[in-house]
Coordinates of C-alpha atoms and ligand atoms in Angstrom, one line a residue:
X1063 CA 30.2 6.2 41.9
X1064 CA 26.9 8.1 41.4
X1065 CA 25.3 6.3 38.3
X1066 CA 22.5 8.1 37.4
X1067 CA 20.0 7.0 35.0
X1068 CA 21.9 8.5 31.8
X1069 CA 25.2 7.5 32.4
X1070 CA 24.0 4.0 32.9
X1071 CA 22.6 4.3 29.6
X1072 CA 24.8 5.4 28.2
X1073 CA 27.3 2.6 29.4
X1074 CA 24.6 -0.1 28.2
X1075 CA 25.1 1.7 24.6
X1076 CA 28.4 2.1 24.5
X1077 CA 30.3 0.3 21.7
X1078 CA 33.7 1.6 21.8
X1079 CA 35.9 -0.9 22.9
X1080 CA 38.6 1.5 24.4
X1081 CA 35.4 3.1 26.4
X1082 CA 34.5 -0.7 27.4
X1083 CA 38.3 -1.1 28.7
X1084 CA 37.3 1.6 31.5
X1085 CA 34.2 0.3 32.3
X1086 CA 35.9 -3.6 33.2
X1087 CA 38.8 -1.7 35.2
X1088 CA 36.3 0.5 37.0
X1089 CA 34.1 -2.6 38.0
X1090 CA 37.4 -5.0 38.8
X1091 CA 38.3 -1.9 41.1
X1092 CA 35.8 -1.4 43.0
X1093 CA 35.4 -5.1 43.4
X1094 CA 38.4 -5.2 44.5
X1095 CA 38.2 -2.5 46.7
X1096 CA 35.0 -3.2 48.8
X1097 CA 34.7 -6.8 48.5
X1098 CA 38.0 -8.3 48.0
X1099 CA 40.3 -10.8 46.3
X1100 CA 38.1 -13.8 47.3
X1101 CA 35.8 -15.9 45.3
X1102 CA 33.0 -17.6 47.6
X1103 CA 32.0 -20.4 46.4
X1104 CA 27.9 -21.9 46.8
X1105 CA 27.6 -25.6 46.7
X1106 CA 24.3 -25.6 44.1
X1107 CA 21.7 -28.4 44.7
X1108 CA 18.7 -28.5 42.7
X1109 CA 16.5 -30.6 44.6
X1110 CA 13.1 -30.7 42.6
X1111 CA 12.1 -29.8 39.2
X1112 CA 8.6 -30.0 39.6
X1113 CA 7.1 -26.9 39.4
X1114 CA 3.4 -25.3 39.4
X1115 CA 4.0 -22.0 37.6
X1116 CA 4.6 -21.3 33.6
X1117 CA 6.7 -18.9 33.1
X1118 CA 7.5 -18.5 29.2
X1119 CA 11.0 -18.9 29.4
X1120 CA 11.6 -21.9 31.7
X1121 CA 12.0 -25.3 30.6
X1122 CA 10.3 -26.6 33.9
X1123 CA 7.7 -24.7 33.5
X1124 CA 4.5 -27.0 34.3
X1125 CA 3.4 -27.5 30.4
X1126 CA 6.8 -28.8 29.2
X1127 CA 5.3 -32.8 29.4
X1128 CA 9.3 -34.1 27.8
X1129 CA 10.6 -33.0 31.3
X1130 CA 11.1 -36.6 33.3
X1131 CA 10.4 -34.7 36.9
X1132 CA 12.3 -35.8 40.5
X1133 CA 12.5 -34.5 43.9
X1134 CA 15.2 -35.1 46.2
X1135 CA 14.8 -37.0 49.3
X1136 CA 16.1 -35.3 52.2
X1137 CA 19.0 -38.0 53.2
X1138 CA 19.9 -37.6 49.5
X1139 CA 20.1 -33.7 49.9
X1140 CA 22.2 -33.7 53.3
X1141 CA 24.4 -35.5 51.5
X1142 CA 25.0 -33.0 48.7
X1143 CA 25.6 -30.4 51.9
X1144 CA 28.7 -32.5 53.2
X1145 CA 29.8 -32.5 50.2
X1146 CA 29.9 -28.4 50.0
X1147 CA 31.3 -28.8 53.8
X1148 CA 34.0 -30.9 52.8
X1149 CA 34.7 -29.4 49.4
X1150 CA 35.8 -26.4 51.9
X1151 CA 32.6 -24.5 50.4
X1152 CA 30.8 -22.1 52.9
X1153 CA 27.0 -22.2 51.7
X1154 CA 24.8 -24.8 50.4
X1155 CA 21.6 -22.9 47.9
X1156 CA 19.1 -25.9 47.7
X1157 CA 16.8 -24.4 44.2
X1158 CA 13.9 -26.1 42.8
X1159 CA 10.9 -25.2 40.8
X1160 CA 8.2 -23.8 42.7
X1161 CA 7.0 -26.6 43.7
X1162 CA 4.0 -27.5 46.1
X1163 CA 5.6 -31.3 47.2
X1164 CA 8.4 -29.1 49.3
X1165 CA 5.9 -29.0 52.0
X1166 CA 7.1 -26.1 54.2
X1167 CA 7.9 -28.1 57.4
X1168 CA 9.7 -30.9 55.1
X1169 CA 12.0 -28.5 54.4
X1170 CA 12.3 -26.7 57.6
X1171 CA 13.1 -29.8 58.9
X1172 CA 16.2 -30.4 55.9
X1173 CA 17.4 -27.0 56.6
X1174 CA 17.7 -27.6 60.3
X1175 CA 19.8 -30.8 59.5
X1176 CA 22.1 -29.3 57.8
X1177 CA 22.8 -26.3 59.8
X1178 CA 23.3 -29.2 63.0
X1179 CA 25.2 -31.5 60.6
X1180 CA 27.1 -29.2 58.6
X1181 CA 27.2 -25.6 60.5
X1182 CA 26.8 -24.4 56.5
X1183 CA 25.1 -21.3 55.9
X1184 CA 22.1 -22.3 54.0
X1185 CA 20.7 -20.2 50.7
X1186 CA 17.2 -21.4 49.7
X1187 CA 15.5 -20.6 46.1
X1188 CA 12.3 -22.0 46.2
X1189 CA 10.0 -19.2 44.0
X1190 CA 7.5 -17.5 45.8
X1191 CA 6.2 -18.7 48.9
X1192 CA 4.0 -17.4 51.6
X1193 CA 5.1 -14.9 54.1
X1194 CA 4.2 -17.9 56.9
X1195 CA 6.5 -20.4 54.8
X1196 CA 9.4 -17.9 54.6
X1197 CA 9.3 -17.4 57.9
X1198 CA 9.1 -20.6 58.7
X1199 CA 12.3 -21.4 57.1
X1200 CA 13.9 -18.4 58.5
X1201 CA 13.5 -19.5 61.9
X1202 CA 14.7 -23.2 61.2
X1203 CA 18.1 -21.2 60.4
X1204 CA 18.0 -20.9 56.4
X1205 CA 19.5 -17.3 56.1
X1206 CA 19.6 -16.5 52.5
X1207 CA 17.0 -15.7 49.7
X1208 CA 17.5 -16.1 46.3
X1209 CA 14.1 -14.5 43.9
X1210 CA 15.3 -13.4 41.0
X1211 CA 12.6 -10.7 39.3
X1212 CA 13.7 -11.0 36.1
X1213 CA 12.7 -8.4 35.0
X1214 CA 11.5 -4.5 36.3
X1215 CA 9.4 -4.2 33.4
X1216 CA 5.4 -4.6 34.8
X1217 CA 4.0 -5.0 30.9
X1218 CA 6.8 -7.8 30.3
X1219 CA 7.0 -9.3 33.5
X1220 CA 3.6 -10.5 33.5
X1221 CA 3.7 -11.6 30.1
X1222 CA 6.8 -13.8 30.8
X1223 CA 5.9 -15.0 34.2
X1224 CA 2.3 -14.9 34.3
X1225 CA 0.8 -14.4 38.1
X1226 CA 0.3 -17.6 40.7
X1227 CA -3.2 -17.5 42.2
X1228 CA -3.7 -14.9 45.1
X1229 CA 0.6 -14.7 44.7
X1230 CA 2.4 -11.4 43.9
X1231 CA 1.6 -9.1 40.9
X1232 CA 5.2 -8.6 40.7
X1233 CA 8.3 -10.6 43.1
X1234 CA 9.7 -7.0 44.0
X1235 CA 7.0 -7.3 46.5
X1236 CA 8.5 -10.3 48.3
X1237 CA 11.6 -8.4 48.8
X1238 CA 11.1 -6.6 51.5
X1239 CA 9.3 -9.6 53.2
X1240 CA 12.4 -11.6 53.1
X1241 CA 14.6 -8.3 54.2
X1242 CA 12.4 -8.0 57.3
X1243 CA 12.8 -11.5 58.0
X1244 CA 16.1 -11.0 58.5
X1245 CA 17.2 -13.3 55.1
X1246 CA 20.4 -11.8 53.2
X1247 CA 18.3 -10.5 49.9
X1248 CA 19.2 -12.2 46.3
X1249 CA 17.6 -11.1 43.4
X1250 CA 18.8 -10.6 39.8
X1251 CA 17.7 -10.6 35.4
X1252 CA 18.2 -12.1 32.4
X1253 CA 19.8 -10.1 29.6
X1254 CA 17.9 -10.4 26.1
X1255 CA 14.3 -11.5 26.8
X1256 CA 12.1 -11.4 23.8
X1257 CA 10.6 -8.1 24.9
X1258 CA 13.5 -6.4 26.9
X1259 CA 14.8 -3.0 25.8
X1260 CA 18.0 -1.3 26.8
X1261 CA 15.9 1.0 28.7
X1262 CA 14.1 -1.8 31.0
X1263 CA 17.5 -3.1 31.8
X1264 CA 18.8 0.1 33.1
X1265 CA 15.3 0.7 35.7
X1266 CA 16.4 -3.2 36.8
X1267 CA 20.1 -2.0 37.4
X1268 CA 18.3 1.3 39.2
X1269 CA 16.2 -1.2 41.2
X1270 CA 19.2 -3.3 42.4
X1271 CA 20.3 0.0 44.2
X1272 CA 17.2 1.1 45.1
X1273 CA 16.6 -2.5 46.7
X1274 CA 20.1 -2.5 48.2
X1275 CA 20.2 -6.2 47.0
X1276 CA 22.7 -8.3 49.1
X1277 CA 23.2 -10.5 46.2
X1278 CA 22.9 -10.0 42.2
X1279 CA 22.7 -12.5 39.8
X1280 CA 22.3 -12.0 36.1
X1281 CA 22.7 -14.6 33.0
X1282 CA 22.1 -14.3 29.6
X1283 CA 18.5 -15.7 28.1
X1284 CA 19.3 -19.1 26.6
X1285 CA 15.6 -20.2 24.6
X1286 CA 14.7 -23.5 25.5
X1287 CA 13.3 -25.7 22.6
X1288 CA 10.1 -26.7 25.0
X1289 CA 9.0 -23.2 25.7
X1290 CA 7.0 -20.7 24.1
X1291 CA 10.5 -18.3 23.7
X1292 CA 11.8 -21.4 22.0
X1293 CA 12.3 -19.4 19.0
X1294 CA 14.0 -16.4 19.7
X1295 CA 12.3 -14.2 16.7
X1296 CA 9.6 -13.6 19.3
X1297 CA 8.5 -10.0 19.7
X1298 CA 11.0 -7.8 19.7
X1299 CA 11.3 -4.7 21.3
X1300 CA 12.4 -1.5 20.1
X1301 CA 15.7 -1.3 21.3
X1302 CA 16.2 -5.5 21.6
X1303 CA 18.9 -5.9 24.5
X1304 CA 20.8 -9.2 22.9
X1305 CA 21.9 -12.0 25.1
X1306 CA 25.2 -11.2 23.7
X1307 CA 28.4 -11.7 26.0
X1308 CA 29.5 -7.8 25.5
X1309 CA 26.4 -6.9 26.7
X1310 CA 26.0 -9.4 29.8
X1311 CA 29.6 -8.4 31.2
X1312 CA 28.1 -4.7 30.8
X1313 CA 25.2 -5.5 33.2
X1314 CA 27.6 -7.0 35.3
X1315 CA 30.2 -4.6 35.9
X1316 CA 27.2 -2.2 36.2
X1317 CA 25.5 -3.6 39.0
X1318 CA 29.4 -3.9 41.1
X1319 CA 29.7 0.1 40.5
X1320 CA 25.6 0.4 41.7
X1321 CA 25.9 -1.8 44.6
X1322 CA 29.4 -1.6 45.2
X1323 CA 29.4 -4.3 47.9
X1324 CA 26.9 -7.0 46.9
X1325 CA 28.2 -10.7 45.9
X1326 CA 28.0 -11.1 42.9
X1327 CA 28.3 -14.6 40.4
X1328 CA 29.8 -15.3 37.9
X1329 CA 26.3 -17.4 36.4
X1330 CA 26.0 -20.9 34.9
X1331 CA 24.4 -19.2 32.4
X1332 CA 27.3 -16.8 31.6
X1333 CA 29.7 -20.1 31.7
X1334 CA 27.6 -22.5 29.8
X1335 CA 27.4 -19.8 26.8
X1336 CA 30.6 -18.6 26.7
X1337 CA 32.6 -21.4 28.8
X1338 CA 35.4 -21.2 31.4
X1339 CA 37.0 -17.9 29.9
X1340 CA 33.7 -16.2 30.0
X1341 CA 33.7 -17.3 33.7
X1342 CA 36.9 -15.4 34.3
X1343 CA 35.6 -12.4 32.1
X1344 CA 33.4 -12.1 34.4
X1345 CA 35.0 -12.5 37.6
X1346 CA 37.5 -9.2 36.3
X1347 CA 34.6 -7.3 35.3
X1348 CA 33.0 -7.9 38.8
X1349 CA 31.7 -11.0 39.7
X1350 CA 32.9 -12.2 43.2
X1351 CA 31.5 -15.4 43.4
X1352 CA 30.8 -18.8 41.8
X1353 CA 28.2 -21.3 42.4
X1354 CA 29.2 -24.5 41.4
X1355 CA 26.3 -27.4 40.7
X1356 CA 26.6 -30.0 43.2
X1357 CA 23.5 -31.8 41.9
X1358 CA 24.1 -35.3 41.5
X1359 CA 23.2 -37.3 38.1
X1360 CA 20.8 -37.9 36.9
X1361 CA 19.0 -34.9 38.6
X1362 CA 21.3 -32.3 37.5
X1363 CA 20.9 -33.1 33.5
X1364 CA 16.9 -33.1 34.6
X1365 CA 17.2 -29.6 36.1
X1366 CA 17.0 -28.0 32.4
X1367 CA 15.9 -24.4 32.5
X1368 CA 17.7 -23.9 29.6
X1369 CA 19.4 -26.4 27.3
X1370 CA 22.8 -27.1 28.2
X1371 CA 23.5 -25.7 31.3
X1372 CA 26.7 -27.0 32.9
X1373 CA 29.5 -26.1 35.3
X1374 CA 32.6 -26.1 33.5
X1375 CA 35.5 -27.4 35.4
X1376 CA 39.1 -25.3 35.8
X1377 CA 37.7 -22.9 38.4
X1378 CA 40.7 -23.5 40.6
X1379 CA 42.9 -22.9 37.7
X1380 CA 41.1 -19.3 36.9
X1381 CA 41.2 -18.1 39.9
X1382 CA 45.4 -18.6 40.5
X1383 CA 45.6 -17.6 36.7
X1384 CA 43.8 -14.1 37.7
X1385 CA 45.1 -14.0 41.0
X1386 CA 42.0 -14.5 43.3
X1387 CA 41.7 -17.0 46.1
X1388 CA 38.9 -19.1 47.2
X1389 CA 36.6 -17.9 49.9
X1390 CA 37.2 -19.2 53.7
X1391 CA 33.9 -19.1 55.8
X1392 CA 30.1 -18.3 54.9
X1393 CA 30.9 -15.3 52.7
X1394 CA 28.3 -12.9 54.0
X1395 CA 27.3 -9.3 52.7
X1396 CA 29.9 -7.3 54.4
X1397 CA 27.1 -4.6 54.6
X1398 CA 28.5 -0.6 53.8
X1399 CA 26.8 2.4 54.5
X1400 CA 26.4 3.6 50.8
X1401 CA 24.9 7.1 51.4
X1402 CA 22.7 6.6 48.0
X1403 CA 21.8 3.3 48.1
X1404 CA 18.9 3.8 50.1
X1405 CA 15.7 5.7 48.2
Ligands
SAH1181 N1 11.8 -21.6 40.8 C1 12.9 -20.7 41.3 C2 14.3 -21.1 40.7 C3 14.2 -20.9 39.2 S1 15.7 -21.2 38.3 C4 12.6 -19.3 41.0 O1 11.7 -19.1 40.2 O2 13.1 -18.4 41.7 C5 16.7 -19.8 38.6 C6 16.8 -18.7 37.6 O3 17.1 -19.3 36.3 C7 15.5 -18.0 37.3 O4 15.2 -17.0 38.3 C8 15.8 -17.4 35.9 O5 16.4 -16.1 36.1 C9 16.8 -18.3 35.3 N2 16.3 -18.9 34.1 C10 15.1 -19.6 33.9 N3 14.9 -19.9 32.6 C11 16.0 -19.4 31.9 C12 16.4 -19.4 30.6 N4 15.7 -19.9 29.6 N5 17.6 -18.8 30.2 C13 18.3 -18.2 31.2 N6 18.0 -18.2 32.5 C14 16.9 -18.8 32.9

């Protein structure tokens, strides 16, 4: 389908719920079409929550002093991965804060366990790290990247996520890096930032075509108490996109029909706010995947970018209710030529 710029604003605007009905069936279809009736599921290990940077919206952002702070030992962390391997999962994504004590070869040397212990395809999301680092990785057999940008707005971006020494004006620049190092490409938003208008949303569901993102993640903004978007009467923009579910789902189905092929979750965020039948909403509207937390306690409860994150059980259960399977194998982009998707 040929989005163009006003039809996908005029989808984000769209109230009519009848309207709505076509937009779900057109996402589940297409879905369905190019990538299928199975739901991969990501073992999710969060395995630090330190983290240098202070970005406005995170709870582990370095300022917020009530966070008690861990980092997983690597014996600790292999573990986690065999569980994914014998939960039948695919992928283990190892995420953390961006934080300095991963030293590069420390976790070179992690993901090279677990690709001779586990043969699992292995997803890192680690922030921004230098080209040499990324590489690094790379060649120690990690194959996925997961950097959200958040958003596509420059003015709000840098507001929200304000620049790392001598690091990127903007993490649409480390994109291409990781594409030329031969990493399947993740990126993604949040819906509803203090800030965000519906026409900044549309330019990031432009730039997930234009980017030919392998992987799109999007969640609702959840404020957390310990940030400075604690509050969510913050400024405002114009045209406020909410967090709201309607709108979420819309950003979802939107990016299947723009990137037809990309997997795409069904976030934590989008199941801790609107639980396990916002999880299946999602996964009919054009999600293909699910991530679930493998983090053991007490680190997962300590990994709080926003309050109340969990993984809500049932997932078994939602997919037979909506007739989907799980996921056999890595998962991988299944990549299409998609005549537009290339600028
Ligand atoms: N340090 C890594 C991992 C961050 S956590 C990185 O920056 O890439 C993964 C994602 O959680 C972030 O990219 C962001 O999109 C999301 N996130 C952070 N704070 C959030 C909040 N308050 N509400 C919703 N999502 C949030």
């Amino acid at each position: 389908m040929n989005l163009d710029r006003p039809a996908v604003l005029g989808w984000l605007r769209e109230r009519d719920a009848g309207r709505l009905e076509t937009l779900w069936s057109l996402a589940d279809r297409t879905r369905r079409r190019h990538v299928g009736d199975e739901i991969h599921l990501r073992g999710l290990l969060e395995i630090s929550n330190h983290c240098r940077r202070s970005c406005l919206y995170c709870g582990l952002r370095a300022a917020n002093t009530a966070v008690q702070r861990y980092r997983m030992d690597a014996q600790t962390i292999i573990a986690g991965a065999r569980d994914a391997a014998e939960r039948g999962y695919g992928t283990v994504v190892l995420q953390a804060g961006e934080d300095p004590g991963l030293e590069a070869g420390w976790i070179a040397g992690v993901v090279r366990a677990i690709r001779a212990d586990t043969g699992l395809v292995v997803t890192l999301s680690l922030g921004e790290r230098s080209r040499e680092e990324l590489a690094l990785w790379r060649s120690a057999g990690a194959g996925r990247y997961l950097l959200r940008f958040e958003t596509s707005d420059p003015r709000l971006y840098a507001h929200l996520h304000p620049a790392a020494p001598g690091g990127p004006r903007h993490r649409t620049e480390l994109l291409p890096i990781l594409r030329e190092l031969g990493y399947e490409v993740g990126s993604g938003i949040m819906v509803g930032l203090p800030g965000q208008g519906i026409e900044s949303v549309a330019d990031d569901l432009l730039l997930f075509r234009e980017l030919d993102l392998d992987m799109i993640g999007v969640g609702p903004f959840v404020p957390h108490p310990g940030t400075p978007l604690g509050a969510l009467d913050a400024v405002a923009a114009e045209e406020q996109v909410e967090p709201d579910e309607e709108t979420v789902m819309k950003v979802v189905a939107l990016a299947r029909l723009l990137r037809p092929d990309a997997n795409i979750p069904a976030t934590t965020a989008v199941a801790t706010c609107w639980g396990p039948r916002g999880r299946e909403r999602a996964l009919l509207r054009g999600a293909n995947v699910v991530m679930p937390d493998l983090t053991p306690p007490p680190y997962r409860a300590q990994y709080e970018i926003y309050p109340g994150k969990t993984c809500p059980p049932g997932l078994e259960l939602t997919m037979t209710a909506i007739g989907r399977r799980p996921g056999i194998g890595p998962g991988g982009r299944r990549r299409e030529e998609v005549p537009w998707s290339r600028p």
